[in-house]
Structures are given as structure tokens and as C-alpha cells.
Tab-separated table of C-alpha atoms in Angstrom:
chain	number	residue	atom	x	y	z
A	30	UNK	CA	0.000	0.000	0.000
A	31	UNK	CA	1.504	3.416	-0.841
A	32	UNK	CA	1.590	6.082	1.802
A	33	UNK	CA	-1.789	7.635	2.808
A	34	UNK	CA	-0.636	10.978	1.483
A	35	UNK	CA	0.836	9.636	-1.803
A	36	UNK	CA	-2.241	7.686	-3.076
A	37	UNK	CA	-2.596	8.789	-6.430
A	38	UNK	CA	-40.351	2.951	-14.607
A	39	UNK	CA	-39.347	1.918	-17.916
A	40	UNK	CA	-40.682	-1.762	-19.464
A	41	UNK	CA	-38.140	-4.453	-18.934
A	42	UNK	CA	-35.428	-4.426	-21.413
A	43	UNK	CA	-36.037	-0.677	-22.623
A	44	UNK	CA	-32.278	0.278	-21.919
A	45	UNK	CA	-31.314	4.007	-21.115
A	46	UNK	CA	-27.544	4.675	-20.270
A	47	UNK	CA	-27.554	8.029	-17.378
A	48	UNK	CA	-25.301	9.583	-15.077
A	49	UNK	CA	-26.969	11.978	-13.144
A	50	UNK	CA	-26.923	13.208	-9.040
A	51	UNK	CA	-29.260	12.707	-6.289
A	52	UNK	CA	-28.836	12.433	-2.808
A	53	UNK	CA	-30.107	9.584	-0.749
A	54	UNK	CA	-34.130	9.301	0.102
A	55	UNK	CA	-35.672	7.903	3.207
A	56	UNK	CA	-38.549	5.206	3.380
A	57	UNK	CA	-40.435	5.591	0.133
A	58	UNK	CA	-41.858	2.477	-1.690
A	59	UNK	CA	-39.413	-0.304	-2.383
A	60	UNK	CA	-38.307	-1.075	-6.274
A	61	UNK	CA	-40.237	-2.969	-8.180
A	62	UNK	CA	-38.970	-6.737	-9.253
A	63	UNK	CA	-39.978	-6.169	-12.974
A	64	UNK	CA	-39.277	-2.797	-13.855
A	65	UNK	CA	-36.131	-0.926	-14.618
A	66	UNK	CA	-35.817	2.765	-13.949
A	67	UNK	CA	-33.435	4.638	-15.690
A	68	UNK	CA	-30.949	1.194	-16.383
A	69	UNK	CA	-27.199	2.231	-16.435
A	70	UNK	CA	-25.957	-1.338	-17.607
A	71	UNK	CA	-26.487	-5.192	-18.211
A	72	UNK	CA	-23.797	-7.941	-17.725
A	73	UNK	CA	-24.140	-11.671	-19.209
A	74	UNK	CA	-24.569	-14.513	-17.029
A	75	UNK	CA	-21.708	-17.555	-18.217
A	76	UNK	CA	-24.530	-19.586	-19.483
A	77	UNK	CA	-25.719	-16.685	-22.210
A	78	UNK	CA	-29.476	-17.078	-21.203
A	79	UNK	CA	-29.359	-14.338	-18.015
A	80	UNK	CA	-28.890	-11.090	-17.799
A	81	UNK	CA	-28.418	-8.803	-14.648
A	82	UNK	CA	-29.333	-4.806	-15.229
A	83	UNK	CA	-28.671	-2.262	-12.947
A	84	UNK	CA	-31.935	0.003	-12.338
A	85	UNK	CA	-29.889	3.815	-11.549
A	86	UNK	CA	-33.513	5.100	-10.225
A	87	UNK	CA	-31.896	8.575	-10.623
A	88	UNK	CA	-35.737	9.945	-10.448
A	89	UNK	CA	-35.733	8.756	-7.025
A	90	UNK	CA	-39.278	6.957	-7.755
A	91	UNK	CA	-38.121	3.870	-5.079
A	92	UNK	CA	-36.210	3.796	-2.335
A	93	UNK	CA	-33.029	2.819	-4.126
A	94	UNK	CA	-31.683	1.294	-6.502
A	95	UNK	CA	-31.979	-2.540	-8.109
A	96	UNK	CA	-30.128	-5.409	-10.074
A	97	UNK	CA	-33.124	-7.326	-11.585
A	98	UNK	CA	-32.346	-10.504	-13.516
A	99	UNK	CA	-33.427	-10.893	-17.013
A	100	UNK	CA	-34.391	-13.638	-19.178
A	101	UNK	CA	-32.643	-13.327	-22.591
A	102	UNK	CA	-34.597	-15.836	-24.023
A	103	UNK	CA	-38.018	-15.047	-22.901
A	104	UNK	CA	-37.182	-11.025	-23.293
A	105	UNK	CA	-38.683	-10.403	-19.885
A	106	UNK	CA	-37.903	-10.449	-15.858
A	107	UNK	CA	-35.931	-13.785	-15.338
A	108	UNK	CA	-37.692	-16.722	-13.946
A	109	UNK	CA	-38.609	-16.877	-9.588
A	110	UNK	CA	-36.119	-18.673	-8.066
A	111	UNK	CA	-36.399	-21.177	-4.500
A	112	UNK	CA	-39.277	-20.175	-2.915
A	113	UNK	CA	-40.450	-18.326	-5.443
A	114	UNK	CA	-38.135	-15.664	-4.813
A	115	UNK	CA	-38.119	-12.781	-7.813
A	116	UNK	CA	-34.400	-12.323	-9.082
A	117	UNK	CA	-34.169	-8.853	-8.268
A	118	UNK	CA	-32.168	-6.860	-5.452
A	119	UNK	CA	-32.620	-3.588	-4.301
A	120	UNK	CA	-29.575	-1.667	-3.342
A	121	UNK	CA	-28.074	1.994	-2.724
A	122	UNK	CA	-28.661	4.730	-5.209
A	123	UNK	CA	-27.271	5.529	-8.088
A	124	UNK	CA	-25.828	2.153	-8.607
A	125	UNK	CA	-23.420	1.492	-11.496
A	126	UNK	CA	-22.388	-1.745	-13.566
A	127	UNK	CA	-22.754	-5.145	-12.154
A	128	UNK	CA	-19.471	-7.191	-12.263
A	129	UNK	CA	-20.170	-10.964	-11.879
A	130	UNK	CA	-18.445	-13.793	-10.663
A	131	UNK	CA	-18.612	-17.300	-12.008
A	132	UNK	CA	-17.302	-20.667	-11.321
A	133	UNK	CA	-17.810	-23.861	-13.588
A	134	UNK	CA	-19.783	-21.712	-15.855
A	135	UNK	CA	-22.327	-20.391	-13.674
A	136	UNK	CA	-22.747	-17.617	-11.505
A	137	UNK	CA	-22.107	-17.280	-7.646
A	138	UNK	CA	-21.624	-13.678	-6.688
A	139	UNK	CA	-22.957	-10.564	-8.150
A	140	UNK	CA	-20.873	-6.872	-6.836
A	141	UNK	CA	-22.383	-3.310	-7.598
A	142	UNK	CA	-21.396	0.257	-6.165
A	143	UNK	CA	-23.640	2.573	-4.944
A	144	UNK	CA	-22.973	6.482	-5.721
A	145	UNK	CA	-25.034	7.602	-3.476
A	146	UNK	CA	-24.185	5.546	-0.424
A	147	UNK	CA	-20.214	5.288	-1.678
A	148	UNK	CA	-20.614	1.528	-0.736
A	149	UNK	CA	-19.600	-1.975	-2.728
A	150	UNK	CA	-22.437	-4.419	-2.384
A	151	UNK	CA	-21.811	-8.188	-2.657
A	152	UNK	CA	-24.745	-10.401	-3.895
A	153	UNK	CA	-24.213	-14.128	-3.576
A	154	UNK	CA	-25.847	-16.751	-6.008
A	155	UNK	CA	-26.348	-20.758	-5.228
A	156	UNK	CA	-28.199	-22.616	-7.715
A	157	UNK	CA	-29.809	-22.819	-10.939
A	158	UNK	CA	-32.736	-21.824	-12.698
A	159	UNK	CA	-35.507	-22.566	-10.287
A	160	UNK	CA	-33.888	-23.431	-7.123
A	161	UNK	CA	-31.812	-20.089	-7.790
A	162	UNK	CA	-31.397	-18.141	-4.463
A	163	UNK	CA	-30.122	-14.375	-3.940
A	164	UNK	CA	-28.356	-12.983	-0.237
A	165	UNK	CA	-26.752	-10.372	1.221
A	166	UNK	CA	-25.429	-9.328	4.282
A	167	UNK	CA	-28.670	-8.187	6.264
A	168	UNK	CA	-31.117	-8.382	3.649
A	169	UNK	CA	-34.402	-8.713	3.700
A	170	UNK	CA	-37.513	-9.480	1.849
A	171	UNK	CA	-41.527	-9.820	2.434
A	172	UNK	CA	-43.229	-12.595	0.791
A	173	UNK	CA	-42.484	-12.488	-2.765
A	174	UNK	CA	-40.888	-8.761	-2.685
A	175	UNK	CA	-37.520	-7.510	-3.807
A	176	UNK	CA	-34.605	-8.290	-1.892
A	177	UNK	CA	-33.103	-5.230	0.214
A	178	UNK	CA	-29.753	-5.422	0.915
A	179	UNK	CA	-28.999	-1.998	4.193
A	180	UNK	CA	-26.005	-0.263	3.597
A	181	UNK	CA	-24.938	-1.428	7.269
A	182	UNK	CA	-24.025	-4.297	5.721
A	183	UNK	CA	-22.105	-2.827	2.773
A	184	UNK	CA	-18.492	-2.020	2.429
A	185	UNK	CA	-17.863	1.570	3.153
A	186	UNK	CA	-14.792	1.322	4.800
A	187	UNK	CA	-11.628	-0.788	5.002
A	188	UNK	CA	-8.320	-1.026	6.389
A	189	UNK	CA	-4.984	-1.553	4.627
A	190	UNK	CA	-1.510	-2.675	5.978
A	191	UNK	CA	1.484	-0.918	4.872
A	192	UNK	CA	4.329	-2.899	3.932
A	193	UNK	CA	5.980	-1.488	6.874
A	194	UNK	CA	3.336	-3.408	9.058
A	195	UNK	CA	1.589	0.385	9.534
A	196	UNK	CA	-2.293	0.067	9.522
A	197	UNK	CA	-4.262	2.978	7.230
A	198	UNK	CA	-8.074	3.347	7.525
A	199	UNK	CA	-9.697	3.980	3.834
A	200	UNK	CA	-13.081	4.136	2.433
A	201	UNK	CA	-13.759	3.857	-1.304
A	202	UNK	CA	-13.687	7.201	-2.542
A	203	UNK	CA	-16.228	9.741	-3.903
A	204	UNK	CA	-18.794	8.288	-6.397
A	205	UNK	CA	-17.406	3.927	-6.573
A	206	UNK	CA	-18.817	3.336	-9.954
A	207	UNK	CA	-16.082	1.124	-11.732
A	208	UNK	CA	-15.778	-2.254	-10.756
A	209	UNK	CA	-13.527	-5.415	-12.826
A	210	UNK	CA	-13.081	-9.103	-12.016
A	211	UNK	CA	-10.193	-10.807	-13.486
A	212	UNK	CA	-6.822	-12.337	-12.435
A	213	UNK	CA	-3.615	-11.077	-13.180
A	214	UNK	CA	-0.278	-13.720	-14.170
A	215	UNK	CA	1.734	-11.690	-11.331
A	216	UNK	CA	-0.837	-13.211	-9.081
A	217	UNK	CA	-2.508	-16.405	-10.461
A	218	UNK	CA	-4.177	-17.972	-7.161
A	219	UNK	CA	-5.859	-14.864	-6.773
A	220	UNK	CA	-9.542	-13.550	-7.888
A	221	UNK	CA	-8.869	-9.552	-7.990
A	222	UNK	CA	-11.534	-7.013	-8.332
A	223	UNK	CA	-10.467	-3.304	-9.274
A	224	UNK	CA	-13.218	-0.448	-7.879
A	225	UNK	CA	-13.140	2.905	-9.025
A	226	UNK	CA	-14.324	5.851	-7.930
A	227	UNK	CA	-15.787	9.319	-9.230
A	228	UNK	CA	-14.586	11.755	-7.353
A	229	UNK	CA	-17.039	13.989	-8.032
A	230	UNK	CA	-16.906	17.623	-6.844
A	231	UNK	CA	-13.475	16.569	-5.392
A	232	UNK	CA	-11.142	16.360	-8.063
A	233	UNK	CA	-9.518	12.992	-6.815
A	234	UNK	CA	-10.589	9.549	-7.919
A	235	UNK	CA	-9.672	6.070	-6.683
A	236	UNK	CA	-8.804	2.539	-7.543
A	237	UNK	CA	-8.691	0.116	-4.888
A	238	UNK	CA	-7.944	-3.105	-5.413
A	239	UNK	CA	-9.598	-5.770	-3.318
A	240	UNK	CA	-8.971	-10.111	-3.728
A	241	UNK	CA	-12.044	-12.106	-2.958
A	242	UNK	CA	-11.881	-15.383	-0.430
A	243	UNK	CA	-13.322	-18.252	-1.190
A	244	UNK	CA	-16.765	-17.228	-0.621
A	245	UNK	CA	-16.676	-13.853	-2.316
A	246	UNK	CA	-15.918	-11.494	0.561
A	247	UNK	CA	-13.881	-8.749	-1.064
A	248	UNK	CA	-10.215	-8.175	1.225
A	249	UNK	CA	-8.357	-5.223	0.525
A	250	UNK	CA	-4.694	-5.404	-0.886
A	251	UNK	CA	-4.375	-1.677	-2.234
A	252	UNK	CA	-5.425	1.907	-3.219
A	253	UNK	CA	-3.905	4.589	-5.112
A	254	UNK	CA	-5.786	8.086	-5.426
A	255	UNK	CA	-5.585	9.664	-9.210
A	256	UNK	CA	-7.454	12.374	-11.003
A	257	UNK	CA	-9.523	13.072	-14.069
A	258	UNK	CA	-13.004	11.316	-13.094
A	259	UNK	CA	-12.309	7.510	-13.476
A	260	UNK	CA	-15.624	5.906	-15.088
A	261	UNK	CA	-13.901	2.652	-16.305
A	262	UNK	CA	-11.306	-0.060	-15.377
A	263	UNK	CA	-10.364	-2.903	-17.093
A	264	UNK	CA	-8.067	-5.585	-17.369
A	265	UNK	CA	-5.878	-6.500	-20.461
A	266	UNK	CA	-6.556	-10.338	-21.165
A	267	UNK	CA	-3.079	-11.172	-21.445
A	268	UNK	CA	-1.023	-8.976	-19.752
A	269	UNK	CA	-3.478	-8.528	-16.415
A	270	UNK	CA	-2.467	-5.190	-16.442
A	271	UNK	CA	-5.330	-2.628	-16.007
A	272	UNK	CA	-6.543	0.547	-18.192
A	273	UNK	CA	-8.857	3.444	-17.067
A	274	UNK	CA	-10.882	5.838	-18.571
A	275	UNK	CA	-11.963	9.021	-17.311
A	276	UNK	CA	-14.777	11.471	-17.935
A	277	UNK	CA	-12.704	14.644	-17.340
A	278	UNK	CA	-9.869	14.193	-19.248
A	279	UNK	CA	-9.094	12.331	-22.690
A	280	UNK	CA	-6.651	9.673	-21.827
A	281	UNK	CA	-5.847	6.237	-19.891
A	282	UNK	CA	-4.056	5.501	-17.075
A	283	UNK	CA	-2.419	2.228	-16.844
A	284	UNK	CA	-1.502	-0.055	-13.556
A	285	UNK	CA	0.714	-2.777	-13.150
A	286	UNK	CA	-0.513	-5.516	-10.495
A	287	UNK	CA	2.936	-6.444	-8.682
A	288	UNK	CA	2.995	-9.347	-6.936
A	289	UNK	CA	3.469	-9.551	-2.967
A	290	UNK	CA	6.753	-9.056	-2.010
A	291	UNK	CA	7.590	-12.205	1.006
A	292	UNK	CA	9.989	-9.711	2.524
A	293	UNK	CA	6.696	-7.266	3.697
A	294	UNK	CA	5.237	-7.647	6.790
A	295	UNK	CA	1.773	-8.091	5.078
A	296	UNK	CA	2.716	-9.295	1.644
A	297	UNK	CA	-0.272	-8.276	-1.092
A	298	UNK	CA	-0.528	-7.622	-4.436
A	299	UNK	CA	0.677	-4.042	-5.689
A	300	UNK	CA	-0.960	-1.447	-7.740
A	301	UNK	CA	2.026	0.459	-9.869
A	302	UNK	CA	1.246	3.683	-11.938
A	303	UNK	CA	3.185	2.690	-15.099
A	304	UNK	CA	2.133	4.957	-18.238
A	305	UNK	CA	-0.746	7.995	-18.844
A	306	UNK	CA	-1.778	7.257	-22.658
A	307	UNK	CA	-3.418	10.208	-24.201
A	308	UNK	CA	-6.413	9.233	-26.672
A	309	UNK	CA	-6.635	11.529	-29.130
A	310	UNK	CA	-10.632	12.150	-29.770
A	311	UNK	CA	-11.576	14.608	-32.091
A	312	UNK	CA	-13.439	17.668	-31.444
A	313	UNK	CA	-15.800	18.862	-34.124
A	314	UNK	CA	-16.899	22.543	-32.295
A	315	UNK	CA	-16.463	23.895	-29.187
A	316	UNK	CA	-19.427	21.811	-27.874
A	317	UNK	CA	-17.931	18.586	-28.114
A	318	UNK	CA	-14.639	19.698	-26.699
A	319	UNK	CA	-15.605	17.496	-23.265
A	320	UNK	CA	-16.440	14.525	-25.116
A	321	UNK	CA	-14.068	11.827	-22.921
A	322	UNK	CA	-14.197	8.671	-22.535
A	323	UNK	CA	-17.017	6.153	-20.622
A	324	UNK	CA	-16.742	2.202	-21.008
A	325	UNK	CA	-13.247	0.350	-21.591
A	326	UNK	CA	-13.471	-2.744	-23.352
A	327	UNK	CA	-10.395	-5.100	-24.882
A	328	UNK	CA	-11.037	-7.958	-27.275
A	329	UNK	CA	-10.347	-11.026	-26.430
A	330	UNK	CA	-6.783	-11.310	-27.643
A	331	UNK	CA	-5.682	-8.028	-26.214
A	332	UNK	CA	-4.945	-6.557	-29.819
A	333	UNK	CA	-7.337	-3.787	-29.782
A	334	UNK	CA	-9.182	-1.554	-27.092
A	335	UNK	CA	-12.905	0.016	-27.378
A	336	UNK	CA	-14.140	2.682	-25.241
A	337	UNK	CA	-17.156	4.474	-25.530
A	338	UNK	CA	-17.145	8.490	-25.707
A	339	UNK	CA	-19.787	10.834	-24.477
């Protein structure tokens, strides 16, 4: 860990890509299981035949935000699970992109950051089809209603130890939007997952870098603050190394993952600052002179990059 001071209702399926502000609303009538109000994004279940959106409900019509499960080949809400349970989640507000985590091809944990509560949620999945089941730390449902996952049981906070042993209290920035599962070759035993933050009205973002335990439960290895408005991470297939994009500013920044040094008091992985790559957008009038990046995507082979531009 580097030193404190040095760390750089819509129909189903009608998808509408916002980034707005609101602030936080009390009591109000829970999200609904088959509705999606103003969706930021969707991510693919292994199998190809689910889909998980993220409802931003930046109208504040519910009392927060949702990931509600989708069938891709019905085009509708995905099937009731155990119990009958809906496949739907209500979380914190302003929630962004859903990363999910797989093993043998189907899904166990679903993770999603809340803007308005700066908080990582962690969703696990058991099952399939329906005998499918949805938790959370804390959460609740009634009957056949949405599960509500409380912040209390979020991660807002975290501590990291230095490699001189010294102990640093963090929370995940302004705005956690970002988030990336992958493994990197420097640390192969290891599931990583990369969160970024905003940092809106501040100036300063951050990437923290968290590896998951065998159930899912993110453990912080690392942070490093940086500027420009990160909006994307993501890591290069081959190389592990990870790329960012930022609203504020036109370029990428790009981080090694070092492996633990054995010699540390608390050996972890390492996040390394190793090159700022400019992307040269064009501007066609003065009104498009902000238009900077959004989503970072590679192909599969690591030979090209995509990222979206506002």
C-alpha cells in the first residue's frame, strides 16, 4: 500500500444509459422486481441465457436502486427462483455496472457500487434456474418482494496494511462506480476485483484493489488516489495489467498488479502507476470539446481496445 498521502419505470429491457446526481431518500416504496428505472448497464450470465441490469432510479421513484435478472430468451424479468423468490435486489442509489463472478460456468456472486451511499455491495448466487437463491449481508424481503440489501451491511470502509506493518483506515472514494473481475499472471491464485471511484466535486478519484476469499468477501490489498473522473477499469486479457478511462480528461491511465513481495510484513498484491496514454478524440466545435471517454473494453486477444465516448 503506498503512503496515505501519496495515493494517487421503464418496461423491462427498454435500456437508457444516465449519469446523473441525487442524494439519498428515506422510506419511500421499495423497487419494483420487474421494472427498470433509468438502467445504467447489463452484464451476461456464463450460461448466455441471463442477464443482470442495474436500475440507476436517478428519479428517485423507489427507495433505491436494483439489479433485476433478465431472461434473454423469454425477453422479460428472469424466472422466480427457491421459494419463489423474484431475481431482483434492491440496493443503494445511483448504482453502477454489475461485475459478476462465475465458477464452472455459472454464476455465484454478483458486486455493484452505490454512488449515493459510496458503498460496494456483494450479492451471492447458489443454484440454478428454479432453485436459484439471492443474499446479502442483512437483507431482507416480504413474501415475494424484492430483496433489500442496508447499507450497514455494505463495504464503506476498510483497512490496509502498509508494507511497513503500519495500519491505514480507507473508504472507497467519492462516487465507486467502476468495478472489474479478473486475475492477473503476477498473481494467479488470486480472484482480484479493481473499484473505481468518481470523485465527483473533489477532483480525486480512486482505484482500490480488493482479492475475494473463497466465498466472495472482497479483502483489501491496495489503493492509489488519481485524477480526471475515473468511469472505467479494465483488465488487459493477457497482460493482467489494467486501463482506465476518465470522464474529465481524454486519456488512460495504466496499472501494473505487482505481486506480494515475502519480505513485507503483510505481503499483497501491488498497484504500480506505469504509463498515462493520451487518446486523441476529435473535437468537431467547441461543444464537443468534453467529449471523454465512458466504457473500456479489450477484445479477447488483447490486440485492440474500445471505449465508448460521451
Amino acid at each position: 500500500m503506498r503512503n496515505p498521502g501519496h495515493r494517487q419505470a421503464l418496461t423491462v429491457l427498454t435500456l437508457l444509459v444516465g449519469l446523473g446526481g441525487c442524494e439519498a431518500i428515506e422510506g419511500g416504496v421499495p423497487h419494483p422486481v420487474d421494472a427498470l428505472d433509468y438502467p445504467v448497464a447489463v452484464a451476461v450470465d456464463p450460461d448466455q441465457r441471463g442477464l443482470w441490469a442495474t436500475s440507476g432510479n436517478f428519479d428517485l421513484a423507489w427507495q433505491g436502486s436494483a439489479i433485476v435478472g433478465l431472461d434473454a430468451e423469454g425477453h422479460g424479468v428472469a424466472p422466480a427462483g427457491a421459494d419463489g423468490q423474484p431475481m431482483a435486489i434492491q440496493v443503494g442509489g445511483m448504482a453502477g455496472p454489475v461485475a459478476i463472478r462465475h465458477q464452472g460456468g455459472q454464476t455465484v456472486g454478483l458486486y455493484v457500487a452505490s454512488r449515493t451511499e459510496d458503498a460496494l455491495y456483494h450479492v451471492t448466487v447458489t443454484g440454478q434456474g428454479t432453485e436459484r437463491a439471492v443474499a446479502c449481508e442483512g437483507g431482507t424481503r416480504e413474501g415475494s418482494d424484492i430483496l433489500r440489501c442496508p447499507v450497514e451491511g455494505a463495504l464503506k470502509t476498510f483497512e490496509l496494511t502498509g508494507t511497513d506493518g503500519e495500519v491505514t483506515s480507507l473508504d472507497l472514494g467519492v462516487d465507486p462506480y467502476a468495478l472489474h473481475l479478473f486475475r492477473s499472471p503476477q498473481v494467479p491464485d488470486q480472484e482480484l476485483l479493481a473499484v473505481g471511484s468518481m470523485g465527483t466535486r473533489t477532483g480525486i478519484s480512486q482505484l482500490s484493489l480488493f482479492s475475494l476469499d473463497d466465498d466472495g468477501t472482497p479483502e483489501p490489498v491496495d489503493a492509489v488516489s488519481l485524477a480526471a473522473g475515473l468511469v472505467s477499469v479494465v483488465a488487459h486479457p493477457v497482460t493482467g495489467r489494467l486501463y482506465t478511462s476518465h470522464k474529465d480528461a481524454n486519456l488512460f491511465q495504466v496499472f501494473d498488479v505487482v505481486a506480494p513481495d515475502t519480505g513485507d510484513e503483510a505481503p499483497a498484491p501491488q498497484l504500480k502507476l506505469t504509463g498515462i496514454l493520451s487518446v486523441p478524440f476529435q473535437a468537431f466545435s467547441t461543444n464537443t470539446l468534453k467529449s471523454h471517454g465512458r466504457e473500456l473494453t479489450f477484445s479477447a486477444d488483447g490486440t485492440h481496445a474500445a471505449v465508448g465516448a460521451q
